[in-house]
Amino acid sequence: MTPVLSVRGLSVRFLMPGGRRVAAVTDARFDVAPGECLALIGESGCGKSVLASALLGLLPGNARTAGSALLGDLDLLTAGERTLARTVRGRLIGLVPQSPAAHLTPVRTVRSQLEETVAALTATRGRAALRAAAEAAAERAAFPADHLDRHPHQLSGGLAQRAATALALVGDAPLLLADEPTTGLDRDLVDRTADELRRHVDDPGEGGRGRALLMITHDLAAAERIADRVAVMYAGRIVELADAAAFFGSPGPRHPYSRGLLQALPDRAFTPIPGMPPELGDLPAGCAFAARCDRATETCATEPPSGTVACHHPHVPEDVRA
């Protein structure tokens, strides 16, 4: 099956004063297939949101990209701003942003922003039809109808998140990019939002071509609820790609960092990973996780192997049985 999104060798470097370079993303490789949700997880600062910004062409001027990110036949990394603005954002990629309040127009009500988005991205016309479509979009994202005529500054963080989700779903884009879509929501609304994102993926959409979801999240419970596969990012690199059922169940993750993330959860061992992630502008040689890893050896001073698990000493089923 042809992927909705195919990323190969995606790297992002920030050029800093004095000639310093910050390696925010290094050699990311993954596909997202029609009908699939890929959850991208990892600690804050590991490069997840930078990767999302690269796909949307929203990186600052001091960023340099390499590799490719194909959305159909379009390479998102080389597309011009005119193409990204008129063809990609909203129409081919729907974005649930990490900071929704900053993406909402402060001087307009949620209703007017939803109606404008419906008019721009769909064939809906007429005042009554636009109003009904805006209200339907709000309901999909569990945004209360009695708050539609409020301005963004009158919304809580959770309500702003739901408004942004409603806007992202309007265009029925083939790829939905959700950057921390459950931030500020209580558990019931987390589940409802995650389920709505999953329904968006399960619906083949116009023409039956299929949709895909790339969900960037710290919420491993939400990822477990809806993801088909999991990509784990550490220090700018994807260190493991795994089937979600095997990742969260048995035999579990293979990379020591991935296992540490799960063991830090309150409903598991509640054991934090020792140490701190390295600075992206000062990465060590070899495996960036070695200083925090109880399986590290001298071999880990060299570059880990490429593939679905970037580790010299990955866990194997025998380790679990032992």
Coordinates of C-alpha atoms in Angstrom, one line a residue:
M1 CA 0.0 0.0 0.0
T2 CA 1.4 3.4 -1.0
P3 CA 2.1 5.5 2.2
V4 CA 0.3 8.7 2.7
L5 CA 3.6 10.1 4.1
S6 CA 7.1 8.7 3.4
V7 CA 10.0 10.3 5.3
R8 CA 13.6 9.4 4.4
G9 CA 16.7 10.8 5.9
L10 CA 15.0 13.9 7.3
S11 CA 17.5 16.0 9.2
V12 CA 17.2 19.5 10.7
R13 CA 20.1 21.7 11.7
F14 CA 19.8 25.1 13.3
L15 CA 22.7 27.6 12.5
M16 CA 23.5 29.5 15.7
P17 CA 25.7 32.5 16.3
G18 CA 29.4 31.7 16.2
G19 CA 29.0 28.9 13.7
R20 CA 27.5 26.5 16.2
R21 CA 25.0 23.9 14.8
V22 CA 22.2 22.3 16.7
A23 CA 21.2 18.9 15.5
A24 CA 17.5 19.0 16.2
V25 CA 16.5 16.0 14.0
T26 CA 18.9 13.4 12.5
D27 CA 18.1 11.0 9.7
A28 CA 14.5 10.3 10.5
R29 CA 12.9 7.5 8.5
F30 CA 9.3 6.3 8.6
D31 CA 6.1 5.8 6.6
V32 CA 2.5 6.4 7.6
A33 CA 0.1 4.3 5.7
P34 CA -3.6 4.9 4.8
G35 CA -5.7 4.0 7.8
E36 CA -2.7 4.1 10.2
C37 CA -1.9 6.1 13.3
L38 CA 1.8 6.5 14.1
A39 CA 2.5 7.9 17.5
L40 CA 5.8 9.7 17.9
I41 CA 6.9 9.8 21.5
G42 CA 9.8 10.9 23.6
E43 CA 10.9 13.4 26.3
S44 CA 10.6 17.1 25.8
G45 CA 13.3 18.7 23.7
C46 CA 14.0 15.5 21.7
G47 CA 13.0 17.1 18.3
K48 CA 9.4 15.8 17.8
S49 CA 7.9 19.3 17.3
V50 CA 10.8 20.4 15.1
L51 CA 10.1 17.4 12.8
A52 CA 6.4 18.4 12.6
S53 CA 7.4 22.0 11.8
A54 CA 9.7 20.7 9.0
L55 CA 6.8 18.8 7.4
L56 CA 4.7 22.0 7.3
G57 CA 7.4 24.3 6.2
L58 CA 7.2 26.3 9.5
L59 CA 10.8 26.3 10.5
P60 CA 12.7 29.5 11.3
G61 CA 15.1 31.1 8.9
N62 CA 18.2 29.7 10.5
A63 CA 17.0 26.1 9.9
R64 CA 18.5 23.8 7.3
T65 CA 16.9 20.6 6.2
A66 CA 18.0 17.5 4.3
G67 CA 16.4 14.3 3.1
S68 CA 12.8 14.0 1.8
A69 CA 9.3 13.9 3.1
L70 CA 6.9 12.7 0.3
L71 CA 3.2 13.4 0.7
G72 CA 2.0 11.6 -2.4
D73 CA 4.3 13.0 -5.2
L74 CA 5.0 16.3 -3.3
D75 CA 8.3 16.6 -1.4
L76 CA 7.3 18.8 1.6
L77 CA 10.9 19.8 2.3
T78 CA 11.5 21.4 -1.1
A79 CA 8.0 22.8 -1.7
G80 CA 7.8 26.6 -1.9
E81 CA 5.8 28.7 0.5
R82 CA 3.1 29.4 -2.0
T83 CA 2.5 25.6 -2.5
L84 CA 2.6 25.0 1.3
A85 CA 0.2 27.8 2.0
R86 CA -2.3 27.2 -0.8
T87 CA -2.2 23.4 -1.2
V88 CA -0.7 21.7 1.8
R89 CA -1.7 23.4 5.1
G90 CA -5.3 22.6 6.0
R91 CA -6.0 20.8 2.7
L92 CA -3.4 18.0 2.6
I93 CA -2.2 18.3 6.2
G94 CA -4.5 19.2 9.0
L95 CA -2.6 20.5 12.1
V96 CA -3.6 20.3 15.7
P97 CA -1.0 22.6 17.1
Q98 CA 0.9 22.2 20.4
S99 CA 0.1 25.8 21.5
P100 CA -3.5 26.2 20.3
A101 CA -4.1 29.6 21.9
A102 CA -1.3 31.1 19.8
H103 CA -2.9 29.7 16.6
L104 CA -6.4 31.1 17.2
T105 CA -7.2 34.6 16.0
P106 CA -7.6 36.7 19.2
V107 CA -10.1 39.2 17.9
R108 CA -12.6 36.7 16.4
T109 CA -15.0 34.2 17.9
V110 CA -14.5 30.5 17.6
R111 CA -17.6 30.3 15.5
S112 CA -16.4 32.9 13.0
Q113 CA -13.0 31.1 12.7
L114 CA -14.7 27.7 12.1
E115 CA -17.1 29.2 9.5
E116 CA -14.3 30.9 7.7
T117 CA -12.3 27.6 7.7
V118 CA -15.3 25.6 6.4
A119 CA -15.8 28.1 3.6
A120 CA -12.1 28.0 2.6
L121 CA -11.6 24.2 2.7
T122 CA -15.0 22.8 1.7
A123 CA -17.7 23.4 -0.9
T124 CA -20.2 24.5 1.8
R125 CA -21.9 27.8 1.0
G126 CA -24.7 29.9 2.5
R127 CA -25.0 31.4 5.9
A128 CA -27.1 28.6 7.4
A129 CA -25.0 25.8 5.9
L130 CA -21.8 27.3 7.2
R131 CA -23.2 27.8 10.6
A132 CA -24.4 24.2 10.7
A133 CA -21.1 22.9 9.5
A134 CA -19.2 24.9 12.1
E135 CA -21.3 23.5 14.8
A136 CA -20.8 20.0 13.6
A137 CA -17.1 20.5 13.5
A138 CA -17.2 21.8 17.1
E139 CA -19.2 18.8 18.2
R140 CA -16.7 16.4 16.7
A141 CA -14.0 17.9 18.9
A142 CA -16.3 18.0 22.0
F143 CA -16.2 21.8 21.9
P144 CA -19.4 23.1 23.7
A145 CA -21.9 24.9 21.5
D146 CA -22.5 27.6 24.1
H147 CA -18.9 28.7 23.9
L148 CA -18.8 29.1 20.1
D149 CA -19.4 32.9 20.3
R150 CA -16.5 33.4 22.7
H151 CA -13.1 34.8 21.8
P152 CA -9.9 32.8 22.4
H153 CA -8.9 34.8 25.6
Q154 CA -12.2 33.7 27.1
L155 CA -11.3 30.0 26.8
S156 CA -9.5 27.7 29.1
G157 CA -6.4 25.8 27.8
G158 CA -8.5 22.7 27.4
L159 CA -11.2 24.5 25.4
A160 CA -8.6 26.2 23.2
Q161 CA -7.2 22.7 22.5
R162 CA -10.6 21.5 21.4
A163 CA -11.2 24.5 19.2
A164 CA -7.9 23.9 17.5
T165 CA -8.8 20.2 17.0
A166 CA -12.2 21.2 15.5
L167 CA -10.4 23.5 13.0
A168 CA -7.9 20.8 12.1
L169 CA -10.7 18.3 11.3
V170 CA -12.6 20.6 9.0
G171 CA -10.6 20.0 5.8
D172 CA -10.7 16.2 6.0
A173 CA -7.0 16.2 5.0
P174 CA -5.4 12.9 4.1
L175 CA -2.7 13.5 6.8
L176 CA -3.6 14.8 10.2
L177 CA -0.6 16.0 12.2
A178 CA -1.5 16.3 15.9
D179 CA 1.2 17.8 18.1
E180 CA 0.3 17.1 21.7
P181 CA -3.5 17.0 20.9
T182 CA -4.6 16.1 24.5
T183 CA -2.7 18.9 26.4
G184 CA -4.9 20.5 29.1
L185 CA -7.7 17.9 28.8
D186 CA -9.1 15.8 31.6
R187 CA -9.0 12.0 31.1
D188 CA -12.5 11.7 29.7
L189 CA -11.8 14.4 27.1
V190 CA -8.4 12.9 26.3
D191 CA -10.2 9.6 25.5
R192 CA -12.9 11.4 23.5
T193 CA -10.4 13.5 21.5
A194 CA -8.2 10.4 20.8
D195 CA -11.2 8.4 19.7
E196 CA -12.2 11.2 17.3
L197 CA -8.7 11.4 15.8
R198 CA -8.9 7.6 15.4
R199 CA -12.3 7.9 13.6
H200 CA -10.8 10.4 11.2
V201 CA -8.1 7.8 10.3
D202 CA -10.6 4.9 10.0
D203 CA -12.8 6.9 7.6
P204 CA -11.3 6.5 4.1
G205 CA -12.3 10.0 3.1
E206 CA -13.4 11.4 -0.2
G207 CA -12.5 9.0 -3.0
G208 CA -11.7 6.2 -0.5
R209 CA -7.9 7.0 -0.7
G210 CA -7.5 6.6 3.1
R211 CA -6.2 9.0 5.8
A212 CA -3.3 8.8 8.2
L213 CA -2.5 10.3 11.6
L214 CA 0.9 11.3 12.9
M215 CA 0.4 12.0 16.6
I216 CA 3.2 13.6 18.6
T217 CA 2.5 13.0 22.3
H218 CA 3.8 12.7 25.8
D219 CA 0.6 10.9 26.7
L220 CA 1.4 7.2 26.4
A221 CA -2.1 6.2 27.5
A222 CA -3.5 8.1 24.5
A223 CA -0.9 6.6 22.2
E224 CA -1.7 3.1 23.5
R225 CA -5.4 3.7 22.9
I226 CA -5.3 4.6 19.2
A227 CA -1.8 4.0 17.7
D228 CA -1.0 1.2 15.3
R229 CA 2.7 1.8 15.5
V230 CA 5.0 3.7 17.8
A231 CA 8.2 5.7 16.9
V232 CA 10.4 6.6 19.8
M233 CA 12.6 9.7 19.5
Y234 CA 15.7 10.5 21.6
A235 CA 18.2 13.3 21.1
G236 CA 16.9 14.0 17.6
R237 CA 16.9 10.4 16.4
I238 CA 14.2 7.8 16.0
V239 CA 15.6 5.0 18.1
E240 CA 12.8 2.5 17.7
L241 CA 9.9 1.7 15.4
A242 CA 7.5 -0.9 16.7
D243 CA 4.0 -2.3 16.5
A244 CA 1.9 -0.6 19.2
A245 CA 0.4 -3.8 20.5
A246 CA 3.8 -5.4 21.0
F247 CA 5.3 -2.2 22.3
F248 CA 2.7 -1.6 25.1
G249 CA 2.1 -5.3 25.7
S250 CA 4.4 -8.4 25.2
P251 CA 7.3 -8.6 24.4
G252 CA 7.5 -4.8 25.0
P253 CA 10.0 -2.3 23.6
R254 CA 13.5 -3.4 22.6
H255 CA 15.4 -0.1 23.0
P256 CA 16.5 0.5 26.7
Y257 CA 15.2 4.1 26.4
S258 CA 11.8 3.0 25.2
R259 CA 11.6 0.5 28.1
G260 CA 12.5 3.3 30.5
L261 CA 9.7 5.5 29.2
L262 CA 7.2 2.8 30.0
Q263 CA 8.6 1.9 33.3
A264 CA 8.4 5.6 34.4
L265 CA 4.6 5.5 34.1
P266 CA 2.6 5.5 37.4
D267 CA 0.7 2.4 36.5
R268 CA 3.9 0.5 35.9
A269 CA 7.1 0.6 37.9
F270 CA 7.0 4.5 38.4
T271 CA 10.8 4.5 38.1
P272 CA 12.3 7.5 36.4
I273 CA 15.1 7.2 33.9
P274 CA 18.3 8.4 35.6
G275 CA 20.1 11.5 34.3
M276 CA 19.1 14.0 31.7
P277 CA 19.0 14.0 27.9
P278 CA 22.1 15.6 26.2
E279 CA 22.0 19.0 24.7
L280 CA 21.2 18.8 21.0
G281 CA 24.0 21.3 20.3
D282 CA 26.5 19.1 22.1
L283 CA 25.7 15.5 21.4
P284 CA 28.2 12.8 22.4
A285 CA 29.8 10.4 19.9
G286 CA 28.1 7.1 19.4
C287 CA 24.8 6.4 21.2
A288 CA 23.3 9.5 22.8
F289 CA 21.6 7.4 25.5
A290 CA 24.7 5.5 26.7
A291 CA 25.3 7.8 29.7
R292 CA 21.9 6.9 31.1
C293 CA 21.8 3.2 30.1
D294 CA 22.5 0.3 32.4
R295 CA 23.3 -1.9 29.3
A296 CA 26.0 0.4 27.9
T297 CA 29.4 -0.9 27.0
E298 CA 32.5 0.5 25.3
T299 CA 30.8 -0.4 22.0
C300 CA 28.2 2.2 22.6
A301 CA 30.8 4.9 21.9
T302 CA 30.3 4.0 18.3
E303 CA 27.3 4.8 16.1
P304 CA 24.4 2.4 16.8
P305 CA 23.1 0.3 13.9
S306 CA 20.4 1.6 11.7
G307 CA 17.0 -0.2 11.4
T308 CA 14.0 -0.5 13.6
V309 CA 16.0 -0.5 16.8
A310 CA 19.1 1.8 17.0
C311 CA 20.9 0.1 19.8
H312 CA 24.0 -2.1 20.2
H313 CA 22.4 -4.1 23.0
P314 CA 18.6 -4.2 22.5
H315 CA 16.3 -6.2 24.6
V316 CA 15.2 -9.5 23.1
P317 CA 12.4 -11.9 24.2
E318 CA 15.0 -14.0 26.1
D319 CA 15.7 -11.0 28.3
V320 CA 12.1 -10.7 29.2
R321 CA 11.7 -14.3 30.1
A322 CA 14.8 -14.2 32.2

